[in-house]
mmCIF file of C-alpha atoms in Angstrom:
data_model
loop_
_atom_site.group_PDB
_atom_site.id
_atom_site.type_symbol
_atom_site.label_atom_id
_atom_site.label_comp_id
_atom_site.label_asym_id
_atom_site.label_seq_id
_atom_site.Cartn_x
_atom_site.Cartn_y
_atom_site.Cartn_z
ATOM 1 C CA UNK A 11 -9.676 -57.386 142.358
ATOM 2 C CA UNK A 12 -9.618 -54.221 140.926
ATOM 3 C CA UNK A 13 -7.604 -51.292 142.590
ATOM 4 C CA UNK A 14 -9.233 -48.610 140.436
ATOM 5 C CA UNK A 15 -13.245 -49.937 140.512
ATOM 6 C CA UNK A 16 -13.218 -50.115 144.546
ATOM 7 C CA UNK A 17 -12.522 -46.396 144.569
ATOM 8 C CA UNK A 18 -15.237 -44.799 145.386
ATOM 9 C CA UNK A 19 -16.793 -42.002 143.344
ATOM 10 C CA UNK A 20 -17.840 -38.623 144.837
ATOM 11 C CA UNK A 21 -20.779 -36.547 143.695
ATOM 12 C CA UNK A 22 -20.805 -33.002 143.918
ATOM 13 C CA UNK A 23 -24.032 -31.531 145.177
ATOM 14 C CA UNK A 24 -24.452 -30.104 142.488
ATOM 15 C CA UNK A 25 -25.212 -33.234 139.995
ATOM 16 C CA UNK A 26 -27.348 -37.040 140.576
ATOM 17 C CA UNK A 27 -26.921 -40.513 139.622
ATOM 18 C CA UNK A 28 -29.916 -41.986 138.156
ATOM 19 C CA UNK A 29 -29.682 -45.385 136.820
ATOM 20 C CA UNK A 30 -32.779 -46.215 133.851
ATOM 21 C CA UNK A 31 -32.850 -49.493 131.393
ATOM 22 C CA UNK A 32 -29.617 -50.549 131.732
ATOM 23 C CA UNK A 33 -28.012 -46.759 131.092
ATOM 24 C CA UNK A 34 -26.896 -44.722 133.924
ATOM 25 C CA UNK A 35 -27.970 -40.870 133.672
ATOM 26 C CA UNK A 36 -25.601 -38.170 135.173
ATOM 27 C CA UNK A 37 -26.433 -35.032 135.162
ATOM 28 C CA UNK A 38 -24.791 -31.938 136.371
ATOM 29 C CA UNK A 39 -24.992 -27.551 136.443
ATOM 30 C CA UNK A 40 -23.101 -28.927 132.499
ATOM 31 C CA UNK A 41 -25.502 -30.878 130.874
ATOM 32 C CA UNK A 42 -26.188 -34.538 131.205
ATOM 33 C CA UNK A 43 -24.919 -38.246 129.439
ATOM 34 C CA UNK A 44 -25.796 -41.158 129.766
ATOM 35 C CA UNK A 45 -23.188 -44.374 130.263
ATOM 36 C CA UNK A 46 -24.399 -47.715 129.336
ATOM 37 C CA UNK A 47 -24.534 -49.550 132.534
ATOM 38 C CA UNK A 48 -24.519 -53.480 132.940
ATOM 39 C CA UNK A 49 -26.908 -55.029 135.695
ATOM 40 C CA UNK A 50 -25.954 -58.366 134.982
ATOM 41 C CA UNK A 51 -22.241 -57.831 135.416
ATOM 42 C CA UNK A 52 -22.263 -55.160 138.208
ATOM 43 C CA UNK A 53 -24.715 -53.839 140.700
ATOM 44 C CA UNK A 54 -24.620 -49.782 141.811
ATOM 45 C CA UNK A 55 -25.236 -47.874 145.068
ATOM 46 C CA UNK A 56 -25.041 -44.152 146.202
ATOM 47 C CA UNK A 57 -24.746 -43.694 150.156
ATOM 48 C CA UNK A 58 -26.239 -40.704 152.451
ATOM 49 C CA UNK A 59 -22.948 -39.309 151.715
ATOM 50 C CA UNK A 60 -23.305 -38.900 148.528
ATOM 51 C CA UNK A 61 -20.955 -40.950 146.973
ATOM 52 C CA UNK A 62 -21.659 -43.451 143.910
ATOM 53 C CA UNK A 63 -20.010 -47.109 144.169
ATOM 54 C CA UNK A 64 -20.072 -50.249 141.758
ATOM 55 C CA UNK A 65 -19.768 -53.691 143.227
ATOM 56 C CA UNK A 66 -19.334 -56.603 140.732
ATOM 57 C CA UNK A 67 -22.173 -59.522 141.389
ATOM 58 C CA UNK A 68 -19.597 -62.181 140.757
ATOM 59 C CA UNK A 69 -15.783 -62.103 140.955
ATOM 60 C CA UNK A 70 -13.761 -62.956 137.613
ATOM 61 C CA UNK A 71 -10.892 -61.707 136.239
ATOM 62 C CA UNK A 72 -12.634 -60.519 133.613
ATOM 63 C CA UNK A 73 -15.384 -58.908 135.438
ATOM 64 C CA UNK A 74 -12.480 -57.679 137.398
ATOM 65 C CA UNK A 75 -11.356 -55.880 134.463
ATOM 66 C CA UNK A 76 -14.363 -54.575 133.224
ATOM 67 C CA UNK A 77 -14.745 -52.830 136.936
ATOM 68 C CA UNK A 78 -12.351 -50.426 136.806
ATOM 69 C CA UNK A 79 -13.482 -49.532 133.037
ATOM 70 C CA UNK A 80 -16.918 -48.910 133.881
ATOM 71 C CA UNK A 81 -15.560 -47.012 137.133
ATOM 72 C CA UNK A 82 -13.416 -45.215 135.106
ATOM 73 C CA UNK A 83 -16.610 -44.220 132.445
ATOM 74 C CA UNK A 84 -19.096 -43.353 135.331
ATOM 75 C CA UNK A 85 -16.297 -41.190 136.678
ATOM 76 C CA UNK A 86 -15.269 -39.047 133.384
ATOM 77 C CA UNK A 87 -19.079 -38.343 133.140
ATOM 78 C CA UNK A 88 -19.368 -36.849 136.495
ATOM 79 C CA UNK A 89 -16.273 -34.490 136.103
ATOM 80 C CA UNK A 90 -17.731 -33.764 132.353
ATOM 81 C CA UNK A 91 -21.431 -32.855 133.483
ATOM 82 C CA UNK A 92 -19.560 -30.645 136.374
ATOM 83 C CA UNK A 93 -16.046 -28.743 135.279
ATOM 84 C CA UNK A 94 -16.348 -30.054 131.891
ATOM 85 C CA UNK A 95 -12.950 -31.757 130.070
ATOM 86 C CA UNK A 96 -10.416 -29.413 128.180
ATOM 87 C CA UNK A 97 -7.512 -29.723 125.942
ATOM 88 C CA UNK A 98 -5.318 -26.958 124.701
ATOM 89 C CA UNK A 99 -3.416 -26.808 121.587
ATOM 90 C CA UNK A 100 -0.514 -24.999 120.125
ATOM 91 C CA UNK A 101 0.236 -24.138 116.390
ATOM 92 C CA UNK A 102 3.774 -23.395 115.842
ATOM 93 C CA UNK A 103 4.562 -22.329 112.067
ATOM 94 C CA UNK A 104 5.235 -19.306 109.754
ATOM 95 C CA UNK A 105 1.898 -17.908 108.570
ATOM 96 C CA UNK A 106 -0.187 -20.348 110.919
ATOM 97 C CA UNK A 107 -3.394 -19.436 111.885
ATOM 98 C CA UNK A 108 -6.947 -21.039 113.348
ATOM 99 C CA UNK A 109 -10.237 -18.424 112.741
ATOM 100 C CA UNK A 110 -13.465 -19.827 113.971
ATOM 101 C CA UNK A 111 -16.744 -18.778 111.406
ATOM 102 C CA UNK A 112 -19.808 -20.332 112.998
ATOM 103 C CA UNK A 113 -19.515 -24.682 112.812
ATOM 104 C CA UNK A 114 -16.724 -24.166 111.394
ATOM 105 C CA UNK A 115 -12.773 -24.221 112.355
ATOM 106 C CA UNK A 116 -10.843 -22.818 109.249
ATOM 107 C CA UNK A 117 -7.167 -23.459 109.342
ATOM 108 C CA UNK A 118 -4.275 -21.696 107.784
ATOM 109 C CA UNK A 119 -1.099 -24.601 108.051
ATOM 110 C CA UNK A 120 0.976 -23.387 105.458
ATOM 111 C CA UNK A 121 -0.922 -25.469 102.381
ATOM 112 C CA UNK A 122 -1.995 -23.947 98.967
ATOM 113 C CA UNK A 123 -5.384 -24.086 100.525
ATOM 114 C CA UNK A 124 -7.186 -23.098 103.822
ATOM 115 C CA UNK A 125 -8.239 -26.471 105.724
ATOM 116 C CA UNK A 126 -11.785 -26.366 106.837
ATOM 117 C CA UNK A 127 -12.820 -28.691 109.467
ATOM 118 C CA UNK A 128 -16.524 -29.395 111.336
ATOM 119 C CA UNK A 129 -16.526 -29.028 114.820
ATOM 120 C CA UNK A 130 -18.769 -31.771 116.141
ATOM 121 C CA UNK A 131 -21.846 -31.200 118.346
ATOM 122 C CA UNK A 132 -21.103 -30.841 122.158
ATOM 123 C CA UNK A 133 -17.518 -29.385 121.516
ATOM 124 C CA UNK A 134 -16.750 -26.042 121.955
ATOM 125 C CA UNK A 135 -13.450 -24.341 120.445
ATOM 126 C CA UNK A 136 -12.425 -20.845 121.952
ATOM 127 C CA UNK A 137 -9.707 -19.456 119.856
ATOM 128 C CA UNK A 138 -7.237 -17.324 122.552
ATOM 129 C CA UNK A 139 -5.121 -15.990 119.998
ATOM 130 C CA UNK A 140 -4.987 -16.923 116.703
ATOM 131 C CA UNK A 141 -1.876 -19.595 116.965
ATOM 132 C CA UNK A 142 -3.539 -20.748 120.456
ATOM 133 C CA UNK A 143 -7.054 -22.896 120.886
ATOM 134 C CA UNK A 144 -9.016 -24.524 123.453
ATOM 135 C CA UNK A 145 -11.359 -27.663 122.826
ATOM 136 C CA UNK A 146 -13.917 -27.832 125.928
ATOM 137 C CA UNK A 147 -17.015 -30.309 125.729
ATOM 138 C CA UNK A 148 -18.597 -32.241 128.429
ATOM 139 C CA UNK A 149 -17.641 -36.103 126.752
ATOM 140 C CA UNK A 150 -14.285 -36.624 127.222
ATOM 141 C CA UNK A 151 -13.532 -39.082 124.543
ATOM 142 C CA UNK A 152 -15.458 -37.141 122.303
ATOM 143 C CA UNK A 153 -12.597 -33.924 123.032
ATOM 144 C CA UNK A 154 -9.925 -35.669 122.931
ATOM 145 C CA UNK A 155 -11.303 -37.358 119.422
ATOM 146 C CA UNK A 156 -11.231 -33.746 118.109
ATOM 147 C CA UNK A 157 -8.302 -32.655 119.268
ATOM 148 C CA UNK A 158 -6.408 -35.641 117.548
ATOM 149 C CA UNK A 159 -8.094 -35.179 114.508
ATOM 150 C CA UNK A 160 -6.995 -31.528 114.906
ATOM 151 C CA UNK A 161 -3.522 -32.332 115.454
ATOM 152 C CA UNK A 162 -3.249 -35.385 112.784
ATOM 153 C CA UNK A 163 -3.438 -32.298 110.216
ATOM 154 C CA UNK A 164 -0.164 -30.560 110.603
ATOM 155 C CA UNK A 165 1.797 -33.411 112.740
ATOM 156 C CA UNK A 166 4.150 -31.580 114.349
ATOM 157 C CA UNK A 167 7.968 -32.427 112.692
ATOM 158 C CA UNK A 168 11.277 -32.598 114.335
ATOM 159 C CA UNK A 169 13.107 -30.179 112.685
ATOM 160 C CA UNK A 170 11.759 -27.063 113.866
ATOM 161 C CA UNK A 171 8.851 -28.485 115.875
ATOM 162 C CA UNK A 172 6.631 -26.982 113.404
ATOM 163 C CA UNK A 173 2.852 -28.129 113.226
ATOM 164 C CA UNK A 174 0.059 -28.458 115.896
ATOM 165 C CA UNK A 175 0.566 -29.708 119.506
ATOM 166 C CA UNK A 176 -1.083 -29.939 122.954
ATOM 167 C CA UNK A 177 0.346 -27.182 125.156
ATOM 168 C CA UNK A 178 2.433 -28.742 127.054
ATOM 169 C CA UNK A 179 3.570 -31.777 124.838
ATOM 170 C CA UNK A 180 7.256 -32.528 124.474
ATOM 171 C CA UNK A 181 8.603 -32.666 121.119
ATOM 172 C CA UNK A 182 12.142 -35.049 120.238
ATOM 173 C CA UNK A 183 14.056 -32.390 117.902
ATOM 174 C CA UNK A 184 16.451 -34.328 115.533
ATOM 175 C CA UNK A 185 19.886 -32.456 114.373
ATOM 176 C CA UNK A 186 19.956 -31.143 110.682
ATOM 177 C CA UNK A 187 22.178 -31.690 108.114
ATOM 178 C CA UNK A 188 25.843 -31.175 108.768
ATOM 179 C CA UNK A 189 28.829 -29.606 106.183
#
C-alpha cells in the first residue's frame, strides 16, 4: 500500500475537482489544468468536506506505485491553480546581469555575447534586482523545467561559486592552487 496515495487531499474553497474523459480538471482563483486521470486503474471521490481522495480498483504493487504518483500530480495542481509554485534564483558573477524585454529573458553571464532565452507560456519571471529572479507559473514541472534550463547556462563552479543558483542552494567550494 501506498503511504503517500491514502493521504487525503484538501480543497480550498476557493477551487473544484471535476473529473471529464479520463482527465481530471482543477481549477482555482489561478487558472486551471488538467491531469490525465486513469478510470481503469483508480477510481476518485470528493466528500461533504471537501476533500478529494483516490482509491485504487485493484491492489498491485504496481498500481500501488502508480497511487502515490497520481496523488502526488492531482496534488501539485491544486496548490498550482491556488498559491501558484515558485523558484528563486541567484546570479553570482562580475558583470552579471538578467533584464526582462517582453518574451524575452536576456542574460549578461560574462560571455562575448548577451544570452537570450524564451520564457515559455504560463511562466512568469519577476526580476527583483538585476542579479536576483523569480520564476512563478501555475505547472510545477513546467517551473522547475525553466529554472534548470536557466541554471544549466552559467553552472555555478567551485572556485568562487560563480554562476546561477537557487537561493538557497549549497555550493561544495574546492581549495585553489597552492605555492
Amino acid at each position: 500500500m501506498s503511504k503517500l496515495g491514502k493521504k487525503i487531499i484538501v480543497l480550498p474553497k476557493e477551487s473544484s475537482i471535476k473529473l471529464e474523459n479520463g482527465n481530471l480538471l482543477v481549477k482555482g482563483p489561478k487558472g486551471s489544468k488538467t491531469v490525465e486521470f486513469n478510470e481503469k486503474l483508480f477510481s476518485s471521490k470528493v466528500n461533504d468536506k471537501n476533500e478529494f481522495q483516490i482509491l485504487p480498483n485493484k491492489k498491485t504493487k504496481n498500481i500501488s506505485v502508480l497511487w502515490g504518483t497520481y496523488r502526488s500530480l492531482v496534488n501539485n495542481a491544486v496548490v498550482g491553480v491556488t498559491k501558484g509554485h515558485e523558484k528563486n534564483l541567484e546570479m553570482n558573477g562580475v558583470g552579471f546581469r538578467a533584464n526582462l524585454k517582453g518574451e524575452d529573458l536576456f542574460l549578461s553571464l560574462g560571455f562575448s555575447h548577451e544570452i537570450k532565452y524564451k520564457v515559455p507560456k504560463g511562466i512568469n519571471i519577476k526580476i527583483e534586482k538585476q542579479t536576483k529572479m523569480q520564476i512563478t507559473g501555475i505547472d510545477k514541472e513546467l517551473v522547475t523545467k525553466t529554472a534548470s534550463e536557466i541554471k544549466s547556462i552559467k553552472p555555478v563552479e567551485p572556485y568562487k561559486a560563480k554562476g546561477i543558483k537557487e537561493k538557497n542552494q549549497y555550493v561544495i567550494r574546492k581549495e585553489g592552487k597552492k605555492k
